[in-house]
Tab-separated table of C-alpha atoms in Angstrom:
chain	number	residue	atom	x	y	z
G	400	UNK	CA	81.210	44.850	-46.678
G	401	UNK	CA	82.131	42.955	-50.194
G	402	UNK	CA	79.616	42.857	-52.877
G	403	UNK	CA	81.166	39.519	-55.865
G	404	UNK	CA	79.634	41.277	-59.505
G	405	UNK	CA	79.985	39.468	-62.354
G	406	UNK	CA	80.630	41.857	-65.280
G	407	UNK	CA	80.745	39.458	-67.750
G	408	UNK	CA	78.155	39.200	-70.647
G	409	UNK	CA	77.592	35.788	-70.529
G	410	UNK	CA	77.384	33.429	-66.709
G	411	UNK	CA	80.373	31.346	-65.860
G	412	UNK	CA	80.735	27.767	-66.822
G	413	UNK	CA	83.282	25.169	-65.777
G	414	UNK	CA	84.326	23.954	-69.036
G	415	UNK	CA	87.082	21.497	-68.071
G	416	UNK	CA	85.259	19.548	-66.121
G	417	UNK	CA	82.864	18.807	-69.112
G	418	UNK	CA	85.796	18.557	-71.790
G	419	UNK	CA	87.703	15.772	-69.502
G	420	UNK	CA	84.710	13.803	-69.132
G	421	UNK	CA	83.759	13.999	-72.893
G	422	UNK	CA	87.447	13.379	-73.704
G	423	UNK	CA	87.962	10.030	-71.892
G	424	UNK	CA	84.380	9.060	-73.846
G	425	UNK	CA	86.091	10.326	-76.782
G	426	UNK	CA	89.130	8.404	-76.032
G	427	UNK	CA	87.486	5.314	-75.278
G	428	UNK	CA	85.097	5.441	-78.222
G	429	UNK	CA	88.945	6.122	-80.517
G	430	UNK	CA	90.268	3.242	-78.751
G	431	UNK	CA	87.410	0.826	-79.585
G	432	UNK	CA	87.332	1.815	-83.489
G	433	UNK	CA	91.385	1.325	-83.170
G	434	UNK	CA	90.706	-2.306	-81.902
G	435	UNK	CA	87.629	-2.690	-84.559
G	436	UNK	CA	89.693	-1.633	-87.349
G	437	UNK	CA	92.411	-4.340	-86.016
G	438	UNK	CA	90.195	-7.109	-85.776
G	439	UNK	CA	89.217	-5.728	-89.755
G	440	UNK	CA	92.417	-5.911	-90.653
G	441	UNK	CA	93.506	-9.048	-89.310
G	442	UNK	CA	90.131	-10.808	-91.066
G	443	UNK	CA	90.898	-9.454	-94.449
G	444	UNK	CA	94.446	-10.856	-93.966
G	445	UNK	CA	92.968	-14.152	-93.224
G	446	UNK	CA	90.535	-13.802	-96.348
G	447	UNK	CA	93.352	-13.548	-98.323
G	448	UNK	CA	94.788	-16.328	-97.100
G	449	UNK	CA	91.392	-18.456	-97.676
G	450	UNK	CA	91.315	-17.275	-100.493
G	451	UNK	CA	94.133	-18.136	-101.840
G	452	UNK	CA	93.538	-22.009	-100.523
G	453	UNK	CA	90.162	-22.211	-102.138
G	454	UNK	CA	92.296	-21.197	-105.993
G	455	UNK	CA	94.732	-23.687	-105.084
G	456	UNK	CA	91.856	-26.477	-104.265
G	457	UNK	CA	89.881	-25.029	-107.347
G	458	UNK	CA	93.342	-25.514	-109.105
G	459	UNK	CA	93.585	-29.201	-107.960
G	460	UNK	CA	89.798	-29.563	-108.911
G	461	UNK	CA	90.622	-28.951	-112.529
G	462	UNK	CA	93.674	-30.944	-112.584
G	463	UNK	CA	91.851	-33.590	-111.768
G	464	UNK	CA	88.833	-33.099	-114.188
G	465	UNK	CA	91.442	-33.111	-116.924
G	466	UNK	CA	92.788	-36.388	-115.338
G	467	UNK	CA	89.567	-37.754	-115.504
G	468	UNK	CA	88.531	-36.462	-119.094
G	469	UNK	CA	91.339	-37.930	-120.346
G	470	UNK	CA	90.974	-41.159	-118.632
G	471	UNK	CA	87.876	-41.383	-120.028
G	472	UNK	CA	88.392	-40.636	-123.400
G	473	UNK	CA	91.178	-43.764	-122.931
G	474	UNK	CA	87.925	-45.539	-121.662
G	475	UNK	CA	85.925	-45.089	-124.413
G	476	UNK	CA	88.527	-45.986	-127.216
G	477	UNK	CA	87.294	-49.426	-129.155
G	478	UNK	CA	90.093	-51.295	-128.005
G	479	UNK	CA	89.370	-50.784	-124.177
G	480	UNK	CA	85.362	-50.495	-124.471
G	481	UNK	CA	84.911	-54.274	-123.527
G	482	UNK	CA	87.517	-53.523	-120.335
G	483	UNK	CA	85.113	-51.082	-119.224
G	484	UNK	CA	82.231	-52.600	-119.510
G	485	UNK	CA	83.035	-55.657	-117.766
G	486	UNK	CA	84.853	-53.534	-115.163
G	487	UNK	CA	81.298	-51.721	-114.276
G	488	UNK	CA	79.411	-55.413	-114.652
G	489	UNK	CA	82.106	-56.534	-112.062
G	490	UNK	CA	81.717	-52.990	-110.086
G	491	UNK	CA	77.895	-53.830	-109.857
G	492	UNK	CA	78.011	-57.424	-108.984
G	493	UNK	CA	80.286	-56.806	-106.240
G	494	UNK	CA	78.176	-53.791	-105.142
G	495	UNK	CA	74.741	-56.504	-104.928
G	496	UNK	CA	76.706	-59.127	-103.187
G	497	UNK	CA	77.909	-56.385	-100.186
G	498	UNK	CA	74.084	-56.096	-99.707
G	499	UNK	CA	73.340	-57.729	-96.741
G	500	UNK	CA	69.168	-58.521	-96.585
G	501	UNK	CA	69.649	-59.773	-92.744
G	502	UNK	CA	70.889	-56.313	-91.903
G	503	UNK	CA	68.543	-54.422	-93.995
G	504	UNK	CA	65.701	-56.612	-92.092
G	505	UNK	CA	67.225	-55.570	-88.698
G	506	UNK	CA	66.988	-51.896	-89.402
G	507	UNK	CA	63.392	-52.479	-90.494
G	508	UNK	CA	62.170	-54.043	-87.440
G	509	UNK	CA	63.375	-51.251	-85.650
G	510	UNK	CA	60.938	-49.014	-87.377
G	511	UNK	CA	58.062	-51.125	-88.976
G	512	UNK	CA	55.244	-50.595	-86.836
G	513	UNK	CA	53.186	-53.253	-85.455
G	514	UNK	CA	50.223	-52.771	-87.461
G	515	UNK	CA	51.879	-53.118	-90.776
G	516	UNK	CA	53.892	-56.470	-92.800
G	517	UNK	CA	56.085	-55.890	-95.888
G	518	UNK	CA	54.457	-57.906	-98.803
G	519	UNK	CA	57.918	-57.019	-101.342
G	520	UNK	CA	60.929	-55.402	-100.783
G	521	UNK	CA	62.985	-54.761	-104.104
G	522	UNK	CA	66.682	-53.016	-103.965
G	523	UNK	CA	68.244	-51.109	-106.851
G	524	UNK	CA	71.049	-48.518	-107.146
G	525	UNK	CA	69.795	-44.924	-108.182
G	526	UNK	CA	71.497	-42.353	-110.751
G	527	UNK	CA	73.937	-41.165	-107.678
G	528	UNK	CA	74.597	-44.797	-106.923
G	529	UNK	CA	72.753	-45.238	-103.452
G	530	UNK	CA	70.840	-48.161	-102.610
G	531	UNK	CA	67.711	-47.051	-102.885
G	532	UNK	CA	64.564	-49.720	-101.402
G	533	UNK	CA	61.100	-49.946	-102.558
G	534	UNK	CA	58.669	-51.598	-100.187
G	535	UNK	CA	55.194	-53.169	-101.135
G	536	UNK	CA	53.262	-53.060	-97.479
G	537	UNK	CA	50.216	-53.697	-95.783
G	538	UNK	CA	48.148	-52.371	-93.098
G	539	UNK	CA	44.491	-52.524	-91.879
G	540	UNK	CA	44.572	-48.706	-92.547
G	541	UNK	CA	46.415	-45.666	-93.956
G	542	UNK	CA	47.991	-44.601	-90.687
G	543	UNK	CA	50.508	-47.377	-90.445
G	544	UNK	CA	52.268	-46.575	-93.872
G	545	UNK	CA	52.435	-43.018	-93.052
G	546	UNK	CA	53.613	-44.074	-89.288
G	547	UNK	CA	56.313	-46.148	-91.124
G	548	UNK	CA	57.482	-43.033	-93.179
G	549	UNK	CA	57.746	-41.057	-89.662
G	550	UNK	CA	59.604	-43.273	-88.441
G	551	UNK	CA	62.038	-43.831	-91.425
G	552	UNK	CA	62.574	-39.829	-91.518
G	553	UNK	CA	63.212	-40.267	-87.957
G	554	UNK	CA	66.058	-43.115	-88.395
G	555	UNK	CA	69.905	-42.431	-89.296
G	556	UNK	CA	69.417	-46.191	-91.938
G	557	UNK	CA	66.501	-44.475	-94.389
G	558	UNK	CA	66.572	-41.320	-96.202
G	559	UNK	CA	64.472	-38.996	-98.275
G	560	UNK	CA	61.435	-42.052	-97.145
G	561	UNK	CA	58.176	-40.990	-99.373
G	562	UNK	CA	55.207	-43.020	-100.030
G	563	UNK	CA	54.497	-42.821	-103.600
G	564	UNK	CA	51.093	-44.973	-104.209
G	565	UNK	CA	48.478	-46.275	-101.871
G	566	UNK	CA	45.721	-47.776	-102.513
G	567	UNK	CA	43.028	-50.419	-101.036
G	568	UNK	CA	44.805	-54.157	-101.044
G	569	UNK	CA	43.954	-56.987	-103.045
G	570	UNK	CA	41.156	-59.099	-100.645
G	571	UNK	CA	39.767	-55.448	-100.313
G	572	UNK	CA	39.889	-55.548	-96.327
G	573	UNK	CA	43.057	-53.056	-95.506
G	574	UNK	CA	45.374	-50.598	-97.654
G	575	UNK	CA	48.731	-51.503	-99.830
G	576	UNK	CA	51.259	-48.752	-100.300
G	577	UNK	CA	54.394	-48.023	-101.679
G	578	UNK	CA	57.414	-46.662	-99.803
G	579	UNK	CA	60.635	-45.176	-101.223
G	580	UNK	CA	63.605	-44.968	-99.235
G	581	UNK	CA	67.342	-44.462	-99.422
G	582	UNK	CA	69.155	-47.469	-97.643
G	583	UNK	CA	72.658	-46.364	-95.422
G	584	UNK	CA	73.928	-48.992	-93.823
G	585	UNK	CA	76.437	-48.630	-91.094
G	586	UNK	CA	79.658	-47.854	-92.158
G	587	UNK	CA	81.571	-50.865	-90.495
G	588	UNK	CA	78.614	-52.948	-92.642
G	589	UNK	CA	79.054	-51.554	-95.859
G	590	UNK	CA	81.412	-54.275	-96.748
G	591	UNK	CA	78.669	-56.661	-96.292
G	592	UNK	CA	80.203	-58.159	-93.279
């Protein structure tokens, strides 16, 4: 007869088995932060490199400014004032003649709505040079100028489209308001053709 004793202090324990499962964990979790710190790596490279294209650009941006400040300052002198001036009459004459009323009358058919006529329609350039339109309309209630701003929001033609002043029309039977709109025509029509 055999009797197994364990003299030891302390109860047996496999520990290789739990070492080469925590090592391949271990291993993977290594090879992961390896890869991570690649992909690190590789990005800061590439920030470099972006960065170094947004000095150059910054570069050209000032070279330019100069180019500009000096033309400018050319500009200004007595002898060429009259030049420029009558360069930015001409610049704004030919900018009013490419405004084409039969296309700007299209696009607003497309969103007046039925309930509503356009009493006065007035174009003007803005301080960042858009063509900006204010419309004088007419409804038998408020609904139909604020439909009409809806619907210019909703259009690619008419932007930033705000109704400034409303207020009971003239004969006293309906309501007059005032929209505000940024005109964009289509880019093959900005010529005027």
């Amino acid at each position: 007869m055999r009797l197994d004793i364990n003299l030891a202090t302390r109860p047996y324990e496999d520990a290789r088995e739990f070492w080469a499962r925590w090592g391949i964990g271990v291993g993977l979790l290594g090879l992961l932060t390896a890869v991570l710190l690649g992909f690190a790596v590789l990005g800061w490279v590439k920030a470099g490199r972006d960065r170094q294209a947004i000095q150059h650009l910054q570069q050209q941006i000032a070279d330019r400014d100069r180019e500009r400040a000096a033309a400018e300052q050319l500009l200004a002198l007595d002898a060429n004032r009259s030049t420029r001036d009558q360069s930015q009459f001409l610049n704004e004459l030919i900018q009013r003649k490419a405004f084409s009323w039969t296309r700007v009358f299209e696009d607003l058919e497309k969103v007046m709505p039925s309930s509503l006529h356009v009493v006065a329609l007035k174009p003007e350039l803005n301080d960042q040079n858009q063509l900006e339109l204010e419309m004088k309309v007419a409804a038998d209630n408020r609904a139909g100028a604020v439909d009409l701003v809806h619907r210019m929001e909703g259009s690619k033609h008419f932007q930033g489209a705000q109704l400034v002043q409303e207020g009971s029309s003239e004969n006293g039977a309906g309501v007059s308001a005032t929209i505000v709109a940024v005109y964009v025509p289509d880019a093959g029509n900005r010529s005027g053709k």
